[in-house]
Each structure stands twice: as C-alpha cells, then as structure tokens.
C-alpha cells in the first residue's frame, strides 16, 4: 500500500490524481490485479469521470452543490454538513483493473479526489490487489 498526499485549493475541488495513482501501479510491476483508491476523510470522496473536458468536473461539482447547498438547515455543529453528505453520495473509494502494471481506464476516464471542505491536504491510500 502507498499513501498519496493531495493538496486541494478551494472548498470544492475536483482534483485529478490519475498520474499519481498510475505511478504507484507502474512501480509495483503488478501483472494482473486491481487497484483500490481510498480517501481517508469524511468530507472528501473519490470518483472516476471524464478528464478531457474540464467542464464535466465543474458540472459535477455545481450539480452536487445544487443538490446539497452549503447553507442548511443542518444540525451538525461544525457547520460542514453539506461536505459530509456529498462525501457519502460520491463514496470514499474506487477500484480500477490493472494489466501489465497499467491502469485499465477508458480513454476519457480519470480518477478524481473530490474535495468538499477544502482547501486541505488529503491522504489517499492506494492498495494493489493481485489477481
Ligand atoms: Zn463536520
């Protein structure tokens, strides 16, 4: 397992981490298996989506914002309930197949850390699973 540190730059940030995850996979020389990518926080998520047109990640972030507005009403005293809810909607992990130490992502797919309460430094654990 390897841990990647990711610095986010705003409250909501869709930060692509494909190349960082890919480096871990390449270094492993794993022939066949899968890669689990897990963010160890309650106000951030991990997703796979299009990395070609940046408008896609903006649309995802703005739609989540409309679905779960920052201003409540919420009960959680820390004041960041929207971030917790978005993190649950997106989920904390994803899994990508590996072949010849290569992530089997589709042409337009990228792995994103979804920041919902930044800017912060986030820890992402990359676990390699042998087939
Ligand atoms: Zn909180």
PDB file of C-alpha atoms and ligand atoms in Angstrom:
ATOM      1  CA  UNK A   1       0.000   0.000   0.000  1.00  0.00           C
ATOM      2  CA  UNK A   2       1.144   3.532  -0.724  1.00  0.00           C
ATOM      3  CA  UNK A   3      -0.257   6.820   0.510  1.00  0.00           C
ATOM      4  CA  UNK A   4      -0.530   9.864  -1.717  1.00  0.00           C
ATOM      5  CA  UNK A   5      -0.817  13.363  -0.244  1.00  0.00           C
ATOM      6  CA  UNK A   6      -3.115  15.632  -2.233  1.00  0.00           C
ATOM      7  CA  UNK A   7      -3.364  19.396  -1.655  1.00  0.00           C
ATOM      8  CA  UNK A   8      -6.709  20.883  -2.653  1.00  0.00           C
ATOM      9  CA  UNK A   9      -7.096  24.542  -3.469  1.00  0.00           C
ATOM     10  CA  UNK A  10     -10.687  25.550  -2.723  1.00  0.00           C
ATOM     11  CA  UNK A  11     -13.751  24.464  -0.731  1.00  0.00           C
ATOM     12  CA  UNK A  12     -14.976  22.395  -3.656  1.00  0.00           C
ATOM     13  CA  UNK A  13     -12.261  20.972  -5.878  1.00  0.00           C
ATOM     14  CA  UNK A  14     -12.213  18.047  -8.296  1.00  0.00           C
ATOM     15  CA  UNK A  15      -8.520  17.239  -8.302  1.00  0.00           C
ATOM     16  CA  UNK A  16      -7.294  14.671 -10.821  1.00  0.00           C
ATOM     17  CA  UNK A  17      -4.939  12.092  -9.280  1.00  0.00           C
ATOM     18  CA  UNK A  18      -4.658   9.625 -12.193  1.00  0.00           C
ATOM     19  CA  UNK A  19      -0.939  10.194 -12.779  1.00  0.00           C
ATOM     20  CA  UNK A  20      -0.096   9.797  -9.063  1.00  0.00           C
ATOM     21  CA  UNK A  21      -2.065   6.535  -8.858  1.00  0.00           C
ATOM     22  CA  UNK A  22      -0.580   5.367 -12.154  1.00  0.00           C
ATOM     23  CA  UNK A  23       2.967   5.927 -10.811  1.00  0.00           C
ATOM     24  CA  UNK A  24       2.254   3.659  -7.829  1.00  0.00           C
ATOM     25  CA  UNK A  25       0.880   0.958 -10.164  1.00  0.00           C
ATOM     26  CA  UNK A  26       3.827   1.214 -12.582  1.00  0.00           C
ATOM     27  CA  UNK A  27       6.370   0.959  -9.751  1.00  0.00           C
ATOM     28  CA  UNK A  28       4.610  -2.183  -8.469  1.00  0.00           C
ATOM     29  CA  UNK A  29       5.170  -4.063 -11.767  1.00  0.00           C
ATOM     30  CA  UNK A  30       1.907  -5.897 -10.971  1.00  0.00           C
ATOM     31  CA  UNK A  31       0.966  -8.035 -13.990  1.00  0.00           C
ATOM     32  CA  UNK A  32      -2.705  -8.532 -13.271  1.00  0.00           C
ATOM     33  CA  UNK A  33      -4.964  -7.377 -10.485  1.00  0.00           C
ATOM     34  CA  UNK A  34      -6.730  -4.261  -9.323  1.00  0.00           C
ATOM     35  CA  UNK A  35      -6.018  -1.012  -7.606  1.00  0.00           C
ATOM     36  CA  UNK A  36      -8.130   0.251  -4.736  1.00  0.00           C
ATOM     37  CA  UNK A  37      -8.048   4.030  -4.264  1.00  0.00           C
ATOM     38  CA  UNK A  38      -9.396   5.181  -0.893  1.00  0.00           C
ATOM     39  CA  UNK A  39      -9.613   8.671   0.616  1.00  0.00           C
ATOM     40  CA  UNK A  40      -9.279   8.617   4.412  1.00  0.00           C
ATOM     41  CA  UNK A  41     -11.565  11.563   5.203  1.00  0.00           C
ATOM     42  CA  UNK A  42     -15.254  12.225   5.878  1.00  0.00           C
ATOM     43  CA  UNK A  43     -15.627  15.366   3.751  1.00  0.00           C
ATOM     44  CA  UNK A  44     -13.924  14.203   0.557  1.00  0.00           C
ATOM     45  CA  UNK A  45     -14.645  11.491  -1.989  1.00  0.00           C
ATOM     46  CA  UNK A  46     -13.135   9.543  -4.869  1.00  0.00           C
ATOM     47  CA  UNK A  47     -14.736   9.212  -8.291  1.00  0.00           C
ATOM     48  CA  UNK A  48     -13.916   8.303 -11.885  1.00  0.00           C
ATOM     49  CA  UNK A  49     -15.168  10.584 -14.618  1.00  0.00           C
ATOM     50  CA  UNK A  50     -14.172  12.379 -17.811  1.00  0.00           C
ATOM     51  CA  UNK A  51     -10.805  14.127 -17.698  1.00  0.00           C
ATOM     52  CA  UNK A  52     -10.794  15.544 -21.237  1.00  0.00           C
ATOM     53  CA  UNK A  53     -13.258  18.431 -20.893  1.00  0.00           C
ATOM     54  CA  UNK A  54     -12.817  20.323 -17.578  1.00  0.00           C
ATOM     55  CA  UNK A  55     -16.467  21.455 -17.852  1.00  0.00           C
ATOM     56  CA  UNK A  56     -17.553  17.945 -16.835  1.00  0.00           C
ATOM     57  CA  UNK A  57     -15.923  18.170 -13.395  1.00  0.00           C
ATOM     58  CA  UNK A  58     -17.317  21.706 -12.981  1.00  0.00           C
ATOM     59  CA  UNK A  59     -20.807  20.408 -13.844  1.00  0.00           C
ATOM     60  CA  UNK A  60     -20.465  17.532 -11.363  1.00  0.00           C
ATOM     61  CA  UNK A  61     -19.342  19.926  -8.598  1.00  0.00           C
ATOM     62  CA  UNK A  62     -22.020  22.552  -9.326  1.00  0.00           C
ATOM     63  CA  UNK A  63     -24.798  19.946  -9.552  1.00  0.00           C
ATOM     64  CA  UNK A  64     -23.763  18.425  -6.203  1.00  0.00           C
ATOM     65  CA  UNK A  65     -23.818  21.969  -4.788  1.00  0.00           C
ATOM     66  CA  UNK A  66     -27.408  22.479  -6.033  1.00  0.00           C
ATOM     67  CA  UNK A  67     -28.435  19.082  -4.634  1.00  0.00           C
ATOM     68  CA  UNK A  68     -26.769  19.737  -1.260  1.00  0.00           C
ATOM     69  CA  UNK A  69     -26.423  23.500  -0.664  1.00  0.00           C
ATOM     70  CA  UNK A  70     -23.755  24.653   1.825  1.00  0.00           C
ATOM     71  CA  UNK A  71     -26.340  26.578   3.865  1.00  0.00           C
ATOM     72  CA  UNK A  72     -28.633  24.127   5.686  1.00  0.00           C
ATOM     73  CA  UNK A  73     -30.749  23.706   7.660  1.00  0.00           C
ATOM     74  CA  UNK A  74     -28.389  21.086   9.167  1.00  0.00           C
ATOM     75  CA  UNK A  75     -27.763  20.011  12.778  1.00  0.00           C
ATOM     76  CA  UNK A  76     -24.001  19.204  12.748  1.00  0.00           C
ATOM     77  CA  UNK A  77     -22.312  21.933  14.856  1.00  0.00           C
ATOM     78  CA  UNK A  78     -19.092  22.018  12.797  1.00  0.00           C
ATOM     79  CA  UNK A  79     -21.058  23.718  10.001  1.00  0.00           C
ATOM     80  CA  UNK A  80     -19.853  21.456   7.184  1.00  0.00           C
ATOM     81  CA  UNK A  81     -22.761  19.013   6.891  1.00  0.00           C
ATOM     82  CA  UNK A  82     -23.038  19.622   3.152  1.00  0.00           C
ATOM     83  CA  UNK A  83     -19.486  18.325   2.730  1.00  0.00           C
ATOM     84  CA  UNK A  84     -20.246  15.190   4.790  1.00  0.00           C
ATOM     85  CA  UNK A  85     -23.400  14.486   2.730  1.00  0.00           C
ATOM     86  CA  UNK A  86     -21.611  14.991  -0.612  1.00  0.00           C
ATOM     87  CA  UNK A  87     -18.813  12.673   0.555  1.00  0.00           C
ATOM     88  CA  UNK A  88     -21.394   9.955   1.242  1.00  0.00           C
ATOM     89  CA  UNK A  89     -23.059  10.494  -2.139  1.00  0.00           C
ATOM     90  CA  UNK A  90     -19.767  10.210  -4.045  1.00  0.00           C
ATOM     91  CA  UNK A  91     -18.208   7.487  -1.862  1.00  0.00           C
ATOM     92  CA  UNK A  92     -14.713   7.114  -0.391  1.00  0.00           C
ATOM     93  CA  UNK A  93     -13.152   4.714  -2.872  1.00  0.00           C
ATOM     94  CA  UNK A  94     -12.966   3.295  -6.335  1.00  0.00           C
ATOM     95  CA  UNK A  95     -11.331   0.259  -7.873  1.00  0.00           C
ATOM     96  CA  UNK A  96      -9.586   0.017 -11.244  1.00  0.00           C
ATOM     97  CA  UNK A  97      -8.426  -3.160 -13.004  1.00  0.00           C
ATOM     98  CA  UNK A  98      -4.680  -3.499 -13.708  1.00  0.00           C
ATOM     99  CA  UNK A  99      -2.915  -5.283 -16.553  1.00  0.00           C
ATOM    100  CA  UNK A 100       0.865  -5.214 -17.134  1.00  0.00           C
ATOM    101  CA  UNK A 101       1.290  -2.577 -14.391  1.00  0.00           C
ATOM    102  CA  UNK A 102      -1.127  -0.332 -16.267  1.00  0.00           C
ATOM    103  CA  UNK A 103      -4.476   1.109 -15.105  1.00  0.00           C
ATOM    104  CA  UNK A 104      -7.235  -0.186 -17.400  1.00  0.00           C
ATOM    105  CA  UNK A 105      -9.079   3.138 -17.540  1.00  0.00           C
ATOM    106  CA  UNK A 106     -11.183   4.074 -20.553  1.00  0.00           C
ATOM    107  CA  UNK A 107      -9.895   6.701 -22.974  1.00  0.00           C
ATOM    108  CA  UNK A 108     -11.678   9.588 -21.272  1.00  0.00           C
ATOM    109  CA  UNK A 109     -11.592   8.332 -17.702  1.00  0.00           C
ATOM    110  CA  UNK A 110      -9.603   9.948 -14.922  1.00  0.00           C
ATOM    111  CA  UNK A 111      -9.514   9.350 -11.167  1.00  0.00           C
ATOM    112  CA  UNK A 112     -10.526  12.366  -9.103  1.00  0.00           C
ATOM    113  CA  UNK A 113     -10.283  13.308  -5.468  1.00  0.00           C
ATOM    114  CA  UNK A 114     -13.474  15.275  -4.748  1.00  0.00           C
ATOM    115  CA  UNK A 115     -12.817  17.941  -2.139  1.00  0.00           C
ATOM    116  CA  UNK A 116     -15.945  19.233  -0.395  1.00  0.00           C
ATOM    117  CA  UNK A 117     -14.477  21.149   2.565  1.00  0.00           C
ATOM    118  CA  UNK A 118     -11.127  22.492   1.418  1.00  0.00           C
ATOM    119  CA  UNK A 119      -8.616  23.744   0.936  1.00  0.00           C
ATOM    120  CA  UNK A 120      -6.824  20.973   2.833  1.00  0.00           C
ATOM    121  CA  UNK A 121      -4.216  18.283   2.486  1.00  0.00           C
ATOM    122  CA  UNK A 122      -5.844  14.883   1.933  1.00  0.00           C
ATOM    123  CA  UNK A 123      -4.460  11.365   2.281  1.00  0.00           C
ATOM    124  CA  UNK A 124      -5.317   8.859  -0.418  1.00  0.00           C
ATOM    125  CA  UNK A 125      -4.352   5.214   0.125  1.00  0.00           C
ATOM    126  CA  UNK A 126      -3.578   3.139  -2.954  1.00  0.00           C
ATOM    127  CA  UNK A 127      -3.839  -0.606  -2.340  1.00  0.00           C
ATOM    128  CA  UNK A 128      -2.683  -3.065  -5.007  1.00  0.00           C
ATOM    129  CA  UNK A 129      -4.584  -6.342  -5.206  1.00  0.00           C
ATOM    130  CA  UNK A 130      -3.029  -9.290  -7.005  1.00  0.00           C
ATOM    131  CA  UNK A 131      -5.387 -11.347  -9.225  1.00  0.00           C
TER     132      UNK A 131
HETATM  133 ZN1  LIG B   1     -18.021  18.008  10.204  1.00  0.00          ZN
END
